[in-house]
Short mmCIF file of N, CA, C and O in Angstrom, two decimals:
data_model
loop_
_atom_site.label_atom_id
_atom_site.label_comp_id
_atom_site.label_asym_id
_atom_site.label_seq_id
_atom_site.Cartn_x
_atom_site.Cartn_y
_atom_site.Cartn_z
N MET A 4 5.46 -13.32 6.33
CA MET A 4 6.68 -13.68 5.68
C MET A 4 7.34 -14.78 6.49
O MET A 4 7.44 -14.67 7.69
N GLN A 5 7.80 -15.83 5.85
CA GLN A 5 8.43 -16.94 6.51
C GLN A 5 9.84 -17.12 5.98
O GLN A 5 10.08 -16.97 4.79
N LYS A 6 10.75 -17.48 6.86
CA LYS A 6 12.10 -17.79 6.40
C LYS A 6 12.22 -19.29 6.23
O LYS A 6 11.69 -20.06 7.01
N ASP A 7 12.89 -19.70 5.20
CA ASP A 7 13.06 -21.11 4.89
C ASP A 7 14.49 -21.30 4.43
O ASP A 7 15.15 -20.36 4.02
N GLN A 8 15.00 -22.51 4.52
CA GLN A 8 16.35 -22.78 4.06
C GLN A 8 16.36 -24.04 3.22
O GLN A 8 15.60 -24.96 3.45
N LYS A 9 17.25 -24.07 2.25
CA LYS A 9 17.46 -25.24 1.41
C LYS A 9 18.93 -25.62 1.49
O LYS A 9 19.79 -24.75 1.60
N GLU A 10 19.21 -26.89 1.40
CA GLU A 10 20.59 -27.34 1.40
C GLU A 10 20.99 -27.71 -0.02
O GLU A 10 20.21 -28.28 -0.78
N LYS A 11 22.20 -27.37 -0.37
CA LYS A 11 22.73 -27.70 -1.69
C LYS A 11 24.01 -28.51 -1.47
O LYS A 11 24.91 -28.06 -0.77
N ILE A 12 24.07 -29.67 -2.06
CA ILE A 12 25.24 -30.52 -1.92
C ILE A 12 26.11 -30.34 -3.15
O ILE A 12 25.66 -30.49 -4.29
N ASN A 13 27.37 -30.00 -2.93
CA ASN A 13 28.29 -29.73 -4.03
C ASN A 13 29.64 -30.36 -3.69
O ASN A 13 30.37 -29.84 -2.86
N GLY A 14 29.96 -31.48 -4.31
CA GLY A 14 31.24 -32.13 -4.09
C GLY A 14 31.46 -32.54 -2.65
O GLY A 14 32.55 -32.38 -2.12
N GLY A 15 30.41 -33.00 -1.98
CA GLY A 15 30.55 -33.46 -0.61
C GLY A 15 30.38 -32.36 0.43
O GLY A 15 30.30 -32.62 1.61
N GLN A 16 30.32 -31.09 -0.01
CA GLN A 16 30.11 -30.00 0.93
C GLN A 16 28.63 -29.61 0.91
O GLN A 16 27.98 -29.66 -0.13
N VAL A 17 28.13 -29.22 2.06
CA VAL A 17 26.74 -28.80 2.17
C VAL A 17 26.71 -27.29 2.35
O VAL A 17 27.34 -26.75 3.24
N PHE A 18 26.00 -26.61 1.46
CA PHE A 18 25.82 -25.16 1.56
C PHE A 18 24.38 -24.89 1.95
O PHE A 18 23.46 -25.47 1.36
N VAL A 19 24.19 -24.02 2.91
CA VAL A 19 22.83 -23.62 3.28
C VAL A 19 22.55 -22.31 2.56
O VAL A 19 23.26 -21.33 2.71
N ILE A 20 21.52 -22.35 1.72
CA ILE A 20 21.14 -21.17 0.94
C ILE A 20 19.82 -20.64 1.49
O ILE A 20 18.77 -21.24 1.28
N PRO A 21 19.86 -19.53 2.24
CA PRO A 21 18.61 -18.99 2.78
C PRO A 21 17.81 -18.31 1.67
O PRO A 21 18.38 -17.69 0.77
N HIS A 22 16.52 -18.45 1.72
CA HIS A 22 15.65 -17.69 0.84
C HIS A 22 14.38 -17.36 1.61
O HIS A 22 14.11 -17.92 2.66
N ILE A 23 13.64 -16.43 1.13
CA ILE A 23 12.46 -15.95 1.83
C ILE A 23 11.22 -16.33 1.04
O ILE A 23 11.17 -16.17 -0.17
N VAL A 24 10.20 -16.81 1.74
CA VAL A 24 8.92 -17.12 1.14
C VAL A 24 7.95 -16.02 1.58
O VAL A 24 7.77 -15.80 2.78
N TYR A 25 7.34 -15.34 0.64
CA TYR A 25 6.45 -14.23 0.96
C TYR A 25 4.99 -14.68 0.92
O TYR A 25 4.61 -15.49 0.09
N ASP A 26 4.20 -14.11 1.84
CA ASP A 26 2.77 -14.34 1.81
C ASP A 26 2.20 -13.67 0.56
O ASP A 26 2.67 -12.62 0.14
N LEU A 27 1.18 -14.27 -0.01
CA LEU A 27 0.57 -13.70 -1.21
C LEU A 27 -0.56 -12.75 -0.89
O LEU A 27 -1.20 -12.22 -1.78
N TYR A 28 -0.83 -12.55 0.40
CA TYR A 28 -1.92 -11.67 0.80
C TYR A 28 -1.38 -10.28 1.09
O TYR A 28 -0.31 -10.13 1.66
N PRO A 29 -2.13 -9.26 0.72
CA PRO A 29 -1.69 -7.90 1.01
C PRO A 29 -1.54 -7.66 2.51
O PRO A 29 -2.29 -8.21 3.31
N SER A 30 -0.56 -6.84 2.87
CA SER A 30 -0.35 -6.46 4.27
C SER A 30 -1.17 -5.24 4.63
O SER A 30 -1.36 -4.93 5.80
N GLY A 31 -1.62 -4.51 3.63
CA GLY A 31 -2.42 -3.31 3.86
C GLY A 31 -2.99 -2.79 2.54
O GLY A 31 -2.71 -3.34 1.47
N TYR A 32 -3.77 -1.73 2.66
CA TYR A 32 -4.44 -1.15 1.49
C TYR A 32 -4.42 0.37 1.57
O TYR A 32 -4.47 0.94 2.65
N ILE A 33 -4.39 0.98 0.41
CA ILE A 33 -4.60 2.43 0.30
C ILE A 33 -6.03 2.57 -0.23
O ILE A 33 -6.36 2.03 -1.27
N PHE A 34 -6.85 3.30 0.51
CA PHE A 34 -8.26 3.45 0.14
C PHE A 34 -8.58 4.92 -0.10
O PHE A 34 -8.19 5.79 0.70
N GLY A 35 -9.27 5.22 -1.20
CA GLY A 35 -9.65 6.59 -1.52
C GLY A 35 -10.91 7.01 -0.80
O GLY A 35 -11.98 6.46 -1.04
N LEU A 36 -10.79 7.99 0.11
CA LEU A 36 -11.96 8.51 0.84
C LEU A 36 -12.68 9.58 0.04
O LEU A 36 -13.90 9.70 0.10
N SER A 37 -11.92 10.40 -0.71
CA SER A 37 -12.53 11.41 -1.57
C SER A 37 -11.57 11.79 -2.68
O SER A 37 -10.39 11.46 -2.63
N GLY A 38 -12.10 12.45 -3.68
CA GLY A 38 -11.28 12.88 -4.81
C GLY A 38 -11.28 11.86 -5.94
O GLY A 38 -12.18 11.03 -6.06
N ALA A 39 -10.23 11.90 -6.75
CA ALA A 39 -10.14 11.09 -7.96
C ALA A 39 -10.11 9.59 -7.68
O ALA A 39 -10.48 8.80 -8.53
N PHE A 40 -9.67 9.17 -6.50
CA PHE A 40 -9.53 7.74 -6.17
C PHE A 40 -10.63 7.26 -5.21
O PHE A 40 -10.57 6.18 -4.66
N LYS A 41 -11.67 8.07 -5.04
CA LYS A 41 -12.75 7.78 -4.09
C LYS A 41 -13.36 6.39 -4.33
O LYS A 41 -13.70 6.04 -5.46
N GLY A 42 -13.47 5.61 -3.25
CA GLY A 42 -14.10 4.30 -3.32
C GLY A 42 -13.22 3.20 -3.89
O GLY A 42 -13.62 2.05 -3.94
N GLU A 43 -12.01 3.52 -4.31
CA GLU A 43 -11.10 2.51 -4.86
C GLU A 43 -10.02 2.17 -3.84
O GLU A 43 -9.80 2.92 -2.89
N GLU A 44 -9.36 1.04 -4.06
CA GLU A 44 -8.28 0.67 -3.16
C GLU A 44 -7.12 0.06 -3.93
O GLU A 44 -7.29 -0.43 -5.04
N TYR A 45 -5.96 0.15 -3.32
CA TYR A 45 -4.73 -0.39 -3.91
C TYR A 45 -4.06 -1.25 -2.85
O TYR A 45 -3.77 -0.77 -1.75
N PRO A 46 -3.80 -2.53 -3.12
CA PRO A 46 -3.18 -3.40 -2.11
C PRO A 46 -1.66 -3.18 -2.02
O PRO A 46 -1.01 -2.89 -3.02
N LEU A 47 -1.14 -3.30 -0.81
CA LEU A 47 0.30 -3.21 -0.58
C LEU A 47 0.79 -4.50 0.06
O LEU A 47 0.11 -5.07 0.91
N TYR A 48 1.97 -4.93 -0.35
CA TYR A 48 2.55 -6.17 0.15
C TYR A 48 3.87 -5.86 0.87
O TYR A 48 4.59 -4.94 0.47
N ASP A 49 4.17 -6.61 1.91
CA ASP A 49 5.42 -6.45 2.64
C ASP A 49 6.51 -7.24 1.91
O ASP A 49 6.92 -8.31 2.33
N VAL A 50 6.94 -6.70 0.77
CA VAL A 50 7.94 -7.34 -0.07
C VAL A 50 8.98 -6.26 -0.41
O VAL A 50 8.61 -5.15 -0.78
N PRO A 51 10.28 -6.56 -0.27
CA PRO A 51 11.30 -5.56 -0.61
C PRO A 51 11.10 -5.01 -2.02
O PRO A 51 10.88 -5.75 -2.97
N GLY A 52 11.16 -3.69 -2.13
CA GLY A 52 11.01 -3.04 -3.43
C GLY A 52 9.57 -2.74 -3.83
O GLY A 52 9.34 -1.98 -4.76
N GLU A 53 8.60 -3.32 -3.14
CA GLU A 53 7.18 -3.09 -3.44
C GLU A 53 6.78 -1.71 -2.93
O GLU A 53 6.99 -1.38 -1.77
N LYS A 54 6.25 -0.90 -3.82
CA LYS A 54 5.83 0.45 -3.44
C LYS A 54 4.69 0.90 -4.32
O LYS A 54 4.43 0.32 -5.37
N CYS A 55 4.01 1.92 -3.87
CA CYS A 55 2.93 2.53 -4.64
C CYS A 55 3.29 3.99 -4.88
O CYS A 55 3.46 4.75 -3.91
N VAL A 56 3.42 4.37 -6.14
CA VAL A 56 3.72 5.75 -6.50
C VAL A 56 2.41 6.41 -6.90
O VAL A 56 1.66 5.88 -7.71
N ILE A 57 2.15 7.58 -6.31
CA ILE A 57 0.91 8.31 -6.56
C ILE A 57 1.25 9.64 -7.23
O ILE A 57 2.15 10.35 -6.79
N GLY A 58 0.53 9.96 -8.32
CA GLY A 58 0.75 11.24 -8.99
C GLY A 58 -0.06 11.36 -10.26
O GLY A 58 -0.88 10.50 -10.58
N ARG A 59 0.18 12.44 -10.98
CA ARG A 59 -0.52 12.68 -12.26
C ARG A 59 0.15 11.96 -13.42
O ARG A 59 -0.46 11.72 -14.44
N LYS A 60 1.42 11.65 -13.27
CA LYS A 60 2.23 11.09 -14.35
C LYS A 60 1.72 9.72 -14.79
O LYS A 60 1.35 8.88 -13.96
N GLU A 61 1.71 9.49 -16.09
CA GLU A 61 1.35 8.18 -16.61
C GLU A 61 2.36 7.17 -16.10
O GLU A 61 3.56 7.43 -16.04
N GLY A 62 1.88 6.02 -15.68
CA GLY A 62 2.75 4.99 -15.13
C GLY A 62 2.75 4.95 -13.61
O GLY A 62 3.28 4.01 -13.03
N CYS A 63 2.16 5.95 -12.96
CA CYS A 63 2.02 5.90 -11.50
C CYS A 63 1.06 4.78 -11.15
O CYS A 63 0.11 4.51 -11.89
N ASN A 64 1.27 4.13 -10.02
CA ASN A 64 0.37 3.05 -9.58
C ASN A 64 -1.04 3.59 -9.35
O ASN A 64 -2.02 2.93 -9.69
N ILE A 65 -1.12 4.75 -8.73
CA ILE A 65 -2.41 5.44 -8.57
C ILE A 65 -2.26 6.78 -9.29
O ILE A 65 -1.47 7.62 -8.87
N GLN A 66 -3.01 6.93 -10.37
CA GLN A 66 -2.94 8.15 -11.17
C GLN A 66 -4.15 9.02 -10.83
O GLN A 66 -5.29 8.55 -10.85
N MET A 67 -3.90 10.30 -10.49
CA MET A 67 -4.96 11.21 -10.08
C MET A 67 -4.86 12.54 -10.81
O MET A 67 -3.81 12.87 -11.34
N ASP A 68 -5.96 13.28 -10.77
CA ASP A 68 -5.99 14.64 -11.27
C ASP A 68 -6.04 15.57 -10.06
O ASP A 68 -6.11 15.13 -8.92
N GLY A 69 -6.05 16.85 -10.32
CA GLY A 69 -6.16 17.82 -9.24
C GLY A 69 -4.83 18.48 -8.96
O GLY A 69 -3.90 18.40 -9.75
N LYS A 70 -4.75 19.10 -7.82
CA LYS A 70 -3.54 19.84 -7.46
C LYS A 70 -2.51 18.92 -6.81
O LYS A 70 -2.11 19.10 -5.67
N ILE A 71 -2.11 17.91 -7.58
CA ILE A 71 -1.05 17.03 -7.11
C ILE A 71 0.05 16.99 -8.16
O ILE A 71 -0.18 17.29 -9.33
N SER A 72 1.24 16.65 -7.74
CA SER A 72 2.40 16.65 -8.63
C SER A 72 2.42 15.44 -9.53
O SER A 72 1.71 14.47 -9.30
N ARG A 73 3.28 15.50 -10.57
CA ARG A 73 3.41 14.36 -11.47
C ARG A 73 3.80 13.11 -10.69
O ARG A 73 3.26 12.04 -10.90
N VAL A 74 4.77 13.24 -9.79
CA VAL A 74 5.08 12.19 -8.82
C VAL A 74 4.88 12.85 -7.46
O VAL A 74 5.72 13.62 -7.01
N HIS A 75 3.74 12.58 -6.85
CA HIS A 75 3.37 13.28 -5.63
C HIS A 75 3.96 12.65 -4.37
O HIS A 75 4.58 13.33 -3.56
N CYS A 76 3.76 11.35 -4.20
CA CYS A 76 4.31 10.67 -3.03
C CYS A 76 4.46 9.18 -3.33
O CYS A 76 3.96 8.68 -4.33
N MET A 77 5.18 8.52 -2.42
CA MET A 77 5.40 7.08 -2.54
C MET A 77 5.04 6.46 -1.19
O MET A 77 5.39 6.99 -0.14
N ILE A 78 4.30 5.35 -1.25
CA ILE A 78 3.88 4.65 -0.04
C ILE A 78 4.31 3.20 -0.15
O ILE A 78 4.14 2.57 -1.19
N ARG A 79 4.86 2.65 0.94
CA ARG A 79 5.21 1.24 0.97
C ARG A 79 4.98 0.69 2.37
O ARG A 79 4.94 1.44 3.34
N MET A 80 4.81 -0.63 2.44
CA MET A 80 4.68 -1.33 3.72
C MET A 80 6.08 -1.62 4.23
O MET A 80 6.98 -1.91 3.45
N ILE A 81 6.25 -1.57 5.55
CA ILE A 81 7.51 -1.98 6.14
C ILE A 81 7.24 -3.12 7.11
O ILE A 81 6.09 -3.34 7.52
N SER A 82 8.27 -3.85 7.45
CA SER A 82 8.10 -5.11 8.19
C SER A 82 7.47 -4.94 9.57
O SER A 82 6.96 -5.90 10.14
N THR A 83 7.42 -3.73 10.11
CA THR A 83 6.80 -3.50 11.41
C THR A 83 5.28 -3.42 11.32
O THR A 83 4.61 -3.27 12.32
N GLY A 84 4.74 -3.51 10.08
CA GLY A 84 3.29 -3.40 9.89
C GLY A 84 2.85 -1.96 9.72
O GLY A 84 1.66 -1.67 9.66
N GLU A 85 3.79 -1.05 9.63
CA GLU A 85 3.49 0.36 9.42
C GLU A 85 3.65 0.69 7.94
O GLU A 85 4.15 -0.11 7.16
N TYR A 86 3.24 1.90 7.59
CA TYR A 86 3.41 2.42 6.24
C TYR A 86 4.55 3.42 6.26
O TYR A 86 4.73 4.15 7.23
N GLU A 87 5.32 3.45 5.18
CA GLU A 87 6.33 4.49 5.03
C GLU A 87 5.88 5.38 3.89
O GLU A 87 5.66 4.90 2.77
N VAL A 88 5.72 6.66 4.18
CA VAL A 88 5.23 7.62 3.20
C VAL A 88 6.32 8.67 2.96
O VAL A 88 6.84 9.25 3.91
N THR A 89 6.65 8.89 1.69
CA THR A 89 7.63 9.90 1.33
C THR A 89 6.98 10.86 0.34
O THR A 89 6.44 10.43 -0.68
N ASP A 90 7.03 12.14 0.66
CA ASP A 90 6.43 13.18 -0.19
C ASP A 90 7.47 13.68 -1.19
O ASP A 90 8.62 13.90 -0.84
N TYR A 91 7.06 13.85 -2.45
CA TYR A 91 7.92 14.39 -3.50
C TYR A 91 7.25 15.58 -4.19
O TYR A 91 7.64 15.96 -5.28
N SER A 92 6.25 16.16 -3.57
CA SER A 92 5.39 17.12 -4.26
C SER A 92 5.73 18.58 -4.00
O SER A 92 6.51 18.91 -3.11
N SER A 93 5.06 19.44 -4.79
CA SER A 93 5.15 20.88 -4.59
C SER A 93 4.07 21.35 -3.63
O SER A 93 4.29 22.25 -2.82
N ASN A 94 2.88 20.74 -3.72
CA ASN A 94 1.73 21.18 -2.93
C ASN A 94 1.57 20.46 -1.61
O ASN A 94 0.68 20.75 -0.83
N GLY A 95 2.39 19.46 -1.34
CA GLY A 95 2.43 18.82 -0.03
C GLY A 95 1.54 17.61 0.14
O GLY A 95 0.53 17.42 -0.54
N THR A 96 1.97 16.77 1.08
CA THR A 96 1.20 15.63 1.57
C THR A 96 1.03 15.89 3.06
O THR A 96 2.01 16.20 3.75
N PHE A 97 -0.20 15.78 3.56
CA PHE A 97 -0.49 16.15 4.94
C PHE A 97 -1.00 14.95 5.74
O PHE A 97 -1.79 14.15 5.25
N TYR A 98 -0.52 14.86 6.98
CA TYR A 98 -0.97 13.85 7.94
C TYR A 98 -1.23 14.58 9.25
O TYR A 98 -0.36 15.32 9.74
N ASN A 99 -2.42 14.41 9.81
CA ASN A 99 -2.82 15.12 11.05
C ASN A 99 -2.62 16.63 10.91
O ASN A 99 -2.09 17.29 11.81
N ASN A 100 -3.02 17.17 9.77
CA ASN A 100 -2.92 18.60 9.46
C ASN A 100 -1.49 19.13 9.45
O ASN A 100 -1.28 20.33 9.50
N GLN A 101 -0.51 18.24 9.41
CA GLN A 101 0.90 18.64 9.35
C GLN A 101 1.46 18.24 7.99
O GLN A 101 1.28 17.10 7.56
N ARG A 102 2.14 19.16 7.36
CA ARG A 102 2.75 18.87 6.07
C ARG A 102 4.00 18.01 6.28
O ARG A 102 4.85 18.34 7.12
N LEU A 103 4.12 16.91 5.54
CA LEU A 103 5.30 16.07 5.62
C LEU A 103 6.46 16.77 4.92
O LEU A 103 6.27 17.40 3.88
N LYS A 104 7.66 16.65 5.48
CA LYS A 104 8.83 17.25 4.85
C LYS A 104 9.14 16.50 3.56
O LYS A 104 9.09 15.28 3.52
N ARG A 105 9.46 17.27 2.54
CA ARG A 105 9.72 16.71 1.21
C ARG A 105 10.94 15.79 1.24
O ARG A 105 11.95 16.11 1.84
N LYS A 106 10.80 14.63 0.58
CA LYS A 106 11.86 13.62 0.42
C LYS A 106 12.33 13.01 1.74
O LYS A 106 13.40 12.44 1.81
N GLU A 107 11.51 13.14 2.79
CA GLU A 107 11.85 12.54 4.08
C GLU A 107 10.82 11.45 4.40
O GLU A 107 9.63 11.75 4.50
N PRO A 108 11.24 10.18 4.55
CA PRO A 108 10.27 9.12 4.82
C PRO A 108 9.68 9.23 6.24
O PRO A 108 10.40 9.52 7.19
N TYR A 109 8.37 9.02 6.32
CA TYR A 109 7.65 9.03 7.60
C TYR A 109 7.00 7.68 7.81
O TYR A 109 6.40 7.13 6.88
N ARG A 110 7.07 7.17 9.03
CA ARG A 110 6.37 5.93 9.38
C ARG A 110 5.01 6.29 9.95
O ARG A 110 4.93 7.02 10.94
N LEU A 111 3.97 5.76 9.31
CA LEU A 111 2.60 6.07 9.74
C LEU A 111 1.86 4.78 10.06
O LEU A 111 2.09 3.75 9.42
N PRO A 112 0.94 4.85 11.03
CA PRO A 112 0.21 3.64 11.43
C PRO A 112 -0.94 3.33 10.48
O PRO A 112 -1.38 4.18 9.71
N LYS A 113 -1.41 2.09 10.56
CA LYS A 113 -2.62 1.72 9.82
C LYS A 113 -3.76 2.58 10.36
O LYS A 113 -3.85 2.84 11.55
N GLY A 114 -4.59 3.05 9.44
CA GLY A 114 -5.68 3.94 9.83
C GLY A 114 -5.36 5.40 9.57
O GLY A 114 -6.24 6.25 9.64
N ALA A 115 -4.10 5.71 9.27
CA ALA A 115 -3.70 7.10 9.02
C ALA A 115 -4.44 7.65 7.80
O ALA A 115 -4.71 6.92 6.84
N ILE A 116 -4.78 8.93 7.86
CA ILE A 116 -5.45 9.60 6.75
C ILE A 116 -4.50 10.65 6.18
O ILE A 116 -3.93 11.45 6.91
N LEU A 117 -4.32 10.59 4.85
CA LEU A 117 -3.44 11.51 4.15
C LEU A 117 -4.25 12.42 3.24
O LEU A 117 -5.20 11.97 2.59
N VAL A 118 -3.86 13.68 3.18
CA VAL A 118 -4.45 14.63 2.25
C VAL A 118 -3.36 15.00 1.26
O VAL A 118 -2.26 15.39 1.66
N LEU A 119 -3.66 14.85 -0.03
CA LEU A 119 -2.67 15.12 -1.07
C LEU A 119 -2.95 16.46 -1.73
O LEU A 119 -4.02 16.65 -2.33
N GLY A 120 -2.01 17.39 -1.62
CA GLY A 120 -2.14 18.69 -2.27
C GLY A 120 -3.25 19.51 -1.67
O GLY A 120 -3.10 20.13 -0.63
N ASP A 121 -4.40 19.49 -2.32
CA ASP A 121 -5.56 20.21 -1.80
C ASP A 121 -6.41 19.23 -0.99
O ASP A 121 -6.08 18.07 -0.85
N THR A 122 -7.49 19.69 -0.44
CA THR A 122 -8.33 18.82 0.39
C THR A 122 -9.20 17.87 -0.41
O THR A 122 -9.92 17.07 0.15
N GLU A 123 -9.11 17.93 -1.74
CA GLU A 123 -9.95 17.09 -2.59
C GLU A 123 -9.55 15.61 -2.53
O GLU A 123 -10.40 14.73 -2.48
N ASN A 124 -8.26 15.31 -2.58
CA ASN A 124 -7.78 13.94 -2.63
C ASN A 124 -7.35 13.46 -1.24
O ASN A 124 -6.30 13.86 -0.74
N VAL A 125 -8.17 12.59 -0.66
CA VAL A 125 -7.92 12.08 0.69
C VAL A 125 -7.85 10.56 0.64
O VAL A 125 -8.72 9.90 0.08
N LEU A 126 -6.78 10.02 1.23
CA LEU A 126 -6.55 8.57 1.26
C LEU A 126 -6.45 8.08 2.70
O LEU A 126 -6.02 8.82 3.58
N GLN A 127 -6.84 6.83 2.89
CA GLN A 127 -6.67 6.20 4.21
C GLN A 127 -5.81 4.96 4.03
O GLN A 127 -5.98 4.19 3.08
N LEU A 128 -4.87 4.76 4.96
CA LEU A 128 -4.00 3.59 4.95
C LEU A 128 -4.66 2.54 5.83
O LEU A 128 -4.73 2.69 7.05
N ARG A 129 -5.18 1.49 5.22
CA ARG A 129 -6.01 0.51 5.94
C ARG A 129 -5.31 -0.82 6.11
O ARG A 129 -4.46 -1.21 5.32
N GLU A 130 -5.77 -1.54 7.14
CA GLU A 130 -5.26 -2.88 7.41
C GLU A 130 -5.95 -3.92 6.54
O GLU A 130 -5.35 -4.90 6.15
N GLU A 131 -7.21 -3.70 6.25
CA GLU A 131 -7.95 -4.69 5.46
C GLU A 131 -8.74 -4.00 4.36
O GLU A 131 -9.03 -2.81 4.42
N SER A 132 -9.10 -4.79 3.37
CA SER A 132 -9.88 -4.31 2.26
C SER A 132 -11.30 -4.00 2.73
O SER A 132 -11.82 -4.65 3.63
N TRP A 133 -11.94 -3.04 2.09
CA TRP A 133 -13.33 -2.74 2.44
C TRP A 133 -14.19 -3.96 2.18
O TRP A 133 -15.17 -4.20 2.86
N LEU A 134 -13.83 -4.79 1.19
CA LEU A 134 -14.58 -5.99 0.86
C LEU A 134 -14.54 -6.99 2.02
O LEU A 134 -15.52 -7.68 2.29
N GLN A 135 -13.40 -7.06 2.74
CA GLN A 135 -13.28 -7.98 3.87
C GLN A 135 -14.19 -7.60 5.03
O GLN A 135 -14.51 -8.44 5.85
N THR A 136 -14.60 -6.35 5.09
CA THR A 136 -15.45 -5.90 6.20
C THR A 136 -16.93 -6.23 5.99
O THR A 136 -17.71 -6.13 6.92
N LEU A 137 -17.30 -6.64 4.77
CA LEU A 137 -18.70 -6.96 4.49
C LEU A 137 -19.08 -8.32 5.08
O LEU A 137 -18.25 -9.22 5.14
N PRO A 138 -20.35 -8.48 5.48
CA PRO A 138 -20.81 -9.82 5.87
C PRO A 138 -20.68 -10.79 4.69
O PRO A 138 -20.73 -10.36 3.53
N LYS A 139 -20.54 -12.08 4.97
CA LYS A 139 -20.29 -13.08 3.94
C LYS A 139 -21.32 -13.03 2.81
O LYS A 139 -20.96 -13.11 1.64
N GLU A 140 -22.60 -12.87 3.12
CA GLU A 140 -23.65 -12.85 2.10
C GLU A 140 -23.45 -11.68 1.13
O GLU A 140 -23.56 -11.84 -0.08
N GLN A 141 -23.15 -10.50 1.68
CA GLN A 141 -22.94 -9.33 0.83
C GLN A 141 -21.67 -9.48 0.00
O GLN A 141 -21.62 -9.09 -1.16
N LYS A 142 -20.63 -10.05 0.60
CA LYS A 142 -19.36 -10.25 -0.09
C LYS A 142 -19.56 -11.17 -1.30
O LYS A 142 -19.09 -10.89 -2.39
N MET A 143 -20.28 -12.28 -1.11
CA MET A 143 -20.53 -13.22 -2.21
C MET A 143 -21.34 -12.56 -3.31
O MET A 143 -21.06 -12.75 -4.49
N LYS A 144 -22.31 -11.75 -2.92
CA LYS A 144 -23.14 -11.08 -3.91
C LYS A 144 -22.29 -10.08 -4.71
O LYS A 144 -22.41 -9.98 -5.93
N TYR A 145 -21.40 -9.38 -4.02
CA TYR A 145 -20.54 -8.41 -4.70
C TYR A 145 -19.56 -9.11 -5.63
O TYR A 145 -19.39 -8.72 -6.77
N VAL A 146 -18.90 -10.15 -5.15
CA VAL A 146 -17.87 -10.86 -5.94
C VAL A 146 -18.47 -11.61 -7.11
O VAL A 146 -17.97 -11.56 -8.23
N PHE A 147 -19.56 -12.35 -6.87
CA PHE A 147 -20.13 -13.21 -7.91
C PHE A 147 -21.34 -12.63 -8.62
O PHE A 147 -21.83 -13.19 -9.58
N GLY A 148 -21.86 -11.51 -8.12
CA GLY A 148 -22.98 -10.84 -8.77
C GLY A 148 -24.33 -11.49 -8.50
O GLY A 148 -25.31 -11.15 -9.11
N LYS A 149 -24.34 -12.48 -7.62
CA LYS A 149 -25.62 -13.14 -7.27
C LYS A 149 -25.44 -13.84 -5.94
O LYS A 149 -24.34 -14.04 -5.45
N ASP A 150 -26.57 -14.24 -5.38
CA ASP A 150 -26.54 -14.98 -4.13
C ASP A 150 -26.04 -16.40 -4.38
O ASP A 150 -26.33 -17.00 -5.41
N ARG A 151 -25.27 -16.93 -3.47
CA ARG A 151 -24.75 -18.31 -3.59
C ARG A 151 -25.20 -19.11 -2.42
O ARG A 151 -25.27 -18.74 -1.34
#
């Protein structure tokens, strides 16, 4: 994220109007290790208001089945490079085998593993996409479907 300023001239007076320019690249990813979201990922951006809602309810960013609530939890990136996770569920969201307190935001590091409800749905909060970890040749083959 970069800060930038523009000047506006109005009747001989100069006003400085600050605005923020956001990077278009994700700051992190939610990756499904097992369960309904296994092998999939959801990008997160360090932008105010950007969040990922996980649950059974239609309209959730990540929609899952199993023993999870309609709105199970919310995950967002914060400017420190950490994840903020808030649980809204009946069956719990777990980190390091500890149940997160309901409606209380927790700051978790990249690499954290979350268990939603039962042990079936497991997510990892990653710094980079699984695609970025592939060697260039494999990445091109995956993206374009052939060798380049």
